[in-house]
Amino acid sequence: MEKIPILRMGDFLLVTIQIDMHDQLALKLQDDLSNAIQQHASKGVLIDISTLEMVDSFIGRMVADISGMGRILGAQTILVGMQPAVAITLVELGLSLPGVATALNVERGMEILRRKIAADGTDERPG
Amino acid sequence: MNAPVNGESPLKSEHDIVLARQLVRKLTQELGFSLVDQTKMVTAASELARNAFTYGRGGSMHWEKTNGGDRRGLKLVFVDEGPGIPNLELAMTDGWTSGHGLGMGLTGAKRLVNEFAIDTKVGVGTRVTIVRWK
């Protein structure tokens, strides 16, 4: 069975989408990720699409849904590595992915997550 | 021997949508499209292929390398024998969807290409033609 691997790195999950996904595979990833967030109590998810040559409305919706579900489950999702041609096409298609945080690459995405989680942590501790 | 200038690709399964995308990528590369133009055409094809599969109960994609004056381009025709679209004006509205999508398929695809034509008849099927010039 085809499957996109989800790597656990401490508090974060890292997903690298390297293949041209068919729709069911995209839906399966969405399921697997929400289960993984819950199972590991993950605080952040990085979705690396640097090798994806195309994002259409279906994949765009999947990413937006993952981001929304993650938020409800207490994890911040960051989409990283989108190719410029993909970004230009997505906007023209009419998808600007509102509510989805993005970063240029995995490294920067990780920094953003760390900072965000550190900030949340201080908020929770009184005094 | 010259490469073929037209052909047909089935849209009978989700996997066929992936194959259609890959075929369009290859054809636009052969025509020398820029990376952005390749991506736009591939994305438009993906939306229309999915429409034909999901709403049109499957169909096919016909492709043709075409000339318009001194320009070269790629013409794609998505044909299905599905239920047709009863209210085309509504279907061409951003954000409107009859299914589970974002409602960006038709309107989005239209924005990504240079020429767009749709011919639909309730009970007979739908035919969407797009052209993108180099």
PDB file of C-alpha atoms in Angstrom, chain B residues 12-127:
ATOM      1  CA  LYS B  12     -11.265   6.468 -15.843  1.00  0.00           C
ATOM      2  CA  SER B  13      -9.514   6.378 -12.485  1.00  0.00           C
ATOM      3  CA  GLU B  14      -7.731   8.647 -10.027  1.00  0.00           C
ATOM      4  CA  HIS B  15      -4.465   7.268 -11.270  1.00  0.00           C
ATOM      5  CA  ASP B  16      -5.377   8.442 -14.787  1.00  0.00           C
ATOM      6  CA  ILE B  17      -5.548  12.012 -13.441  1.00  0.00           C
ATOM      7  CA  VAL B  18      -1.930  11.656 -12.305  1.00  0.00           C
ATOM      8  CA  LEU B  19      -0.937  10.208 -15.684  1.00  0.00           C
ATOM      9  CA  ALA B  20      -2.735  13.050 -17.503  1.00  0.00           C
ATOM     10  CA  ARG B  21      -0.788  15.614 -15.438  1.00  0.00           C
ATOM     11  CA  GLN B  22       2.486  13.883 -16.265  1.00  0.00           C
ATOM     12  CA  LEU B  23       1.614  13.730 -19.964  1.00  0.00           C
ATOM     13  CA  VAL B  24       0.759  17.455 -20.040  1.00  0.00           C
ATOM     14  CA  ARG B  25       4.017  18.249 -18.255  1.00  0.00           C
ATOM     15  CA  LYS B  26       5.932  16.284 -20.905  1.00  0.00           C
ATOM     16  CA  LEU B  27       4.063  17.898 -23.811  1.00  0.00           C
ATOM     17  CA  THR B  28       4.551  21.449 -22.510  1.00  0.00           C
ATOM     18  CA  GLN B  29       8.249  20.709 -22.034  1.00  0.00           C
ATOM     19  CA  GLU B  30       8.503  19.438 -25.608  1.00  0.00           C
ATOM     20  CA  LEU B  31       6.870  22.685 -26.761  1.00  0.00           C
ATOM     21  CA  GLY B  32       9.407  24.712 -24.815  1.00  0.00           C
ATOM     22  CA  PHE B  33       6.977  26.318 -22.355  1.00  0.00           C
ATOM     23  CA  SER B  34       8.532  28.244 -19.474  1.00  0.00           C
ATOM     24  CA  LEU B  35       8.385  26.530 -16.072  1.00  0.00           C
ATOM     25  CA  VAL B  36       5.558  28.819 -14.906  1.00  0.00           C
ATOM     26  CA  ASP B  37       3.554  28.194 -18.088  1.00  0.00           C
ATOM     27  CA  GLN B  38       4.131  24.444 -17.781  1.00  0.00           C
ATOM     28  CA  THR B  39       2.877  24.543 -14.218  1.00  0.00           C
ATOM     29  CA  LYS B  40      -0.199  26.574 -15.134  1.00  0.00           C
ATOM     30  CA  MET B  41      -1.176  24.193 -17.932  1.00  0.00           C
ATOM     31  CA  VAL B  42      -0.531  21.100 -15.797  1.00  0.00           C
ATOM     32  CA  THR B  43      -2.615  22.545 -12.970  1.00  0.00           C
ATOM     33  CA  ALA B  44      -5.491  23.479 -15.301  1.00  0.00           C
ATOM     34  CA  ALA B  45      -5.364  19.956 -16.765  1.00  0.00           C
ATOM     35  CA  SER B  46      -5.449  18.448 -13.290  1.00  0.00           C
ATOM     36  CA  GLU B  47      -8.584  20.425 -12.365  1.00  0.00           C
ATOM     37  CA  LEU B  48     -10.403  19.520 -15.574  1.00  0.00           C
ATOM     38  CA  ALA B  49      -9.308  15.878 -15.504  1.00  0.00           C
ATOM     39  CA  ARG B  50     -10.630  15.588 -11.970  1.00  0.00           C
ATOM     40  CA  ASN B  51     -13.913  17.204 -12.990  1.00  0.00           C
ATOM     41  CA  ALA B  52     -14.321  14.738 -15.858  1.00  0.00           C
ATOM     42  CA  PHE B  53     -13.565  11.834 -13.528  1.00  0.00           C
ATOM     43  CA  THR B  54     -15.511  12.972 -10.466  1.00  0.00           C
ATOM     44  CA  TYR B  55     -18.543  14.699 -11.958  1.00  0.00           C
ATOM     45  CA  GLY B  56     -18.534  13.300 -15.485  1.00  0.00           C
ATOM     46  CA  ARG B  57     -18.187   9.642 -14.420  1.00  0.00           C
ATOM     47  CA  GLY B  58     -14.921   9.381 -16.315  1.00  0.00           C
ATOM     48  CA  GLY B  59     -14.002  10.385 -19.809  1.00  0.00           C
ATOM     49  CA  SER B  60     -10.897  11.209 -21.751  1.00  0.00           C
ATOM     50  CA  MET B  61      -8.377  13.925 -22.476  1.00  0.00           C
ATOM     51  CA  HIS B  62      -7.501  14.662 -26.083  1.00  0.00           C
ATOM     52  CA  TRP B  63      -4.349  16.634 -26.771  1.00  0.00           C
ATOM     53  CA  GLU B  64      -2.962  18.386 -29.766  1.00  0.00           C
ATOM     54  CA  LYS B  65       0.149  20.436 -30.420  1.00  0.00           C
ATOM     55  CA  THR B  66      -1.270  23.329 -32.331  1.00  0.00           C
ATOM     56  CA  ASN B  67      -0.149  26.407 -34.282  1.00  0.00           C
ATOM     57  CA  GLY B  68      -1.769  29.804 -34.097  1.00  0.00           C
ATOM     58  CA  GLY B  69      -0.079  32.220 -36.467  1.00  0.00           C
ATOM     59  CA  ASP B  70       3.568  32.048 -35.523  1.00  0.00           C
ATOM     60  CA  ARG B  71       2.841  30.701 -32.064  1.00  0.00           C
ATOM     61  CA  ARG B  72       2.886  27.126 -30.918  1.00  0.00           C
ATOM     62  CA  GLY B  73       0.657  25.881 -28.208  1.00  0.00           C
ATOM     63  CA  LEU B  74      -1.049  22.979 -26.564  1.00  0.00           C
ATOM     64  CA  LYS B  75      -4.751  22.311 -26.921  1.00  0.00           C
ATOM     65  CA  LEU B  76      -6.487  19.960 -24.502  1.00  0.00           C
ATOM     66  CA  VAL B  77     -10.056  18.728 -24.756  1.00  0.00           C
ATOM     67  CA  PHE B  78     -11.687  17.023 -21.765  1.00  0.00           C
ATOM     68  CA  VAL B  79     -14.679  14.981 -22.766  1.00  0.00           C
ATOM     69  CA  ASP B  80     -17.118  13.107 -20.552  1.00  0.00           C
ATOM     70  CA  GLU B  81     -20.498  11.566 -20.998  1.00  0.00           C
ATOM     71  CA  GLY B  82     -21.677  12.491 -17.522  1.00  0.00           C
ATOM     72  CA  PRO B  83     -24.821  14.301 -16.402  1.00  0.00           C
ATOM     73  CA  GLY B  84     -23.795  17.632 -17.922  1.00  0.00           C
ATOM     74  CA  ILE B  85     -23.928  20.942 -16.079  1.00  0.00           C
ATOM     75  CA  PRO B  86     -27.502  22.250 -15.672  1.00  0.00           C
ATOM     76  CA  ASN B  87     -26.542  25.784 -14.663  1.00  0.00           C
ATOM     77  CA  LEU B  88     -23.325  26.733 -16.388  1.00  0.00           C
ATOM     78  CA  GLU B  89     -23.399  30.310 -15.165  1.00  0.00           C
ATOM     79  CA  LEU B  90     -23.480  29.081 -11.578  1.00  0.00           C
ATOM     80  CA  ALA B  91     -20.760  26.494 -12.237  1.00  0.00           C
ATOM     81  CA  MET B  92     -18.551  29.275 -13.580  1.00  0.00           C
ATOM     82  CA  THR B  93     -18.851  31.226 -10.326  1.00  0.00           C
ATOM     83  CA  ASP B  94     -15.820  31.277  -8.051  1.00  0.00           C
ATOM     84  CA  GLY B  95     -16.349  29.205  -4.956  1.00  0.00           C
ATOM     85  CA  TRP B  96     -19.428  27.399  -6.167  1.00  0.00           C
ATOM     86  CA  THR B  97     -19.249  23.629  -5.968  1.00  0.00           C
ATOM     87  CA  SER B  98     -21.692  20.793  -6.399  1.00  0.00           C
ATOM     88  CA  GLY B  99     -19.299  18.337  -4.792  1.00  0.00           C
ATOM     89  CA  HIS B 100     -16.559  18.404  -2.215  1.00  0.00           C
ATOM     90  CA  GLY B 101     -14.082  20.662  -3.917  1.00  0.00           C
ATOM     91  CA  LEU B 102     -13.333  24.288  -3.375  1.00  0.00           C
ATOM     92  CA  GLY B 103     -15.318  25.359  -6.387  1.00  0.00           C
ATOM     93  CA  MET B 104     -12.147  26.516  -8.075  1.00  0.00           C
ATOM     94  CA  GLY B 105     -11.952  23.849 -10.761  1.00  0.00           C
ATOM     95  CA  LEU B 106     -13.622  25.469 -13.754  1.00  0.00           C
ATOM     96  CA  THR B 107     -13.025  29.121 -12.980  1.00  0.00           C
ATOM     97  CA  GLY B 108      -9.505  28.471 -11.775  1.00  0.00           C
ATOM     98  CA  ALA B 109      -8.623  26.452 -14.867  1.00  0.00           C
ATOM     99  CA  LYS B 110     -10.025  29.225 -17.050  1.00  0.00           C
ATOM    100  CA  ARG B 111      -7.716  31.777 -15.431  1.00  0.00           C
ATOM    101  CA  LEU B 112      -4.675  29.584 -16.038  1.00  0.00           C
ATOM    102  CA  VAL B 113      -5.041  29.287 -19.817  1.00  0.00           C
ATOM    103  CA  ASN B 114      -5.296  31.582 -22.844  1.00  0.00           C
ATOM    104  CA  GLU B 115      -8.412  30.067 -24.388  1.00  0.00           C
ATOM    105  CA  PHE B 116     -11.282  28.319 -22.659  1.00  0.00           C
ATOM    106  CA  ALA B 117     -14.508  26.940 -24.069  1.00  0.00           C
ATOM    107  CA  ILE B 118     -17.135  24.759 -22.479  1.00  0.00           C
ATOM    108  CA  ASP B 119     -19.914  22.886 -24.144  1.00  0.00           C
ATOM    109  CA  THR B 120     -22.322  20.995 -21.920  1.00  0.00           C
ATOM    110  CA  LYS B 121     -25.683  19.362 -22.337  1.00  0.00           C
ATOM    111  CA  VAL B 122     -27.737  17.865 -19.538  1.00  0.00           C
ATOM    112  CA  GLY B 123     -27.894  14.089 -19.906  1.00  0.00           C
ATOM    113  CA  VAL B 124     -25.319  14.063 -22.699  1.00  0.00           C
ATOM    114  CA  GLY B 125     -22.042  15.233 -21.243  1.00  0.00           C
ATOM    115  CA  THR B 126     -19.494  17.990 -21.033  1.00  0.00           C
ATOM    116  CA  ARG B 127     -16.611  19.036 -23.229  1.00  0.00           C
TER     117      ARG B 127
END
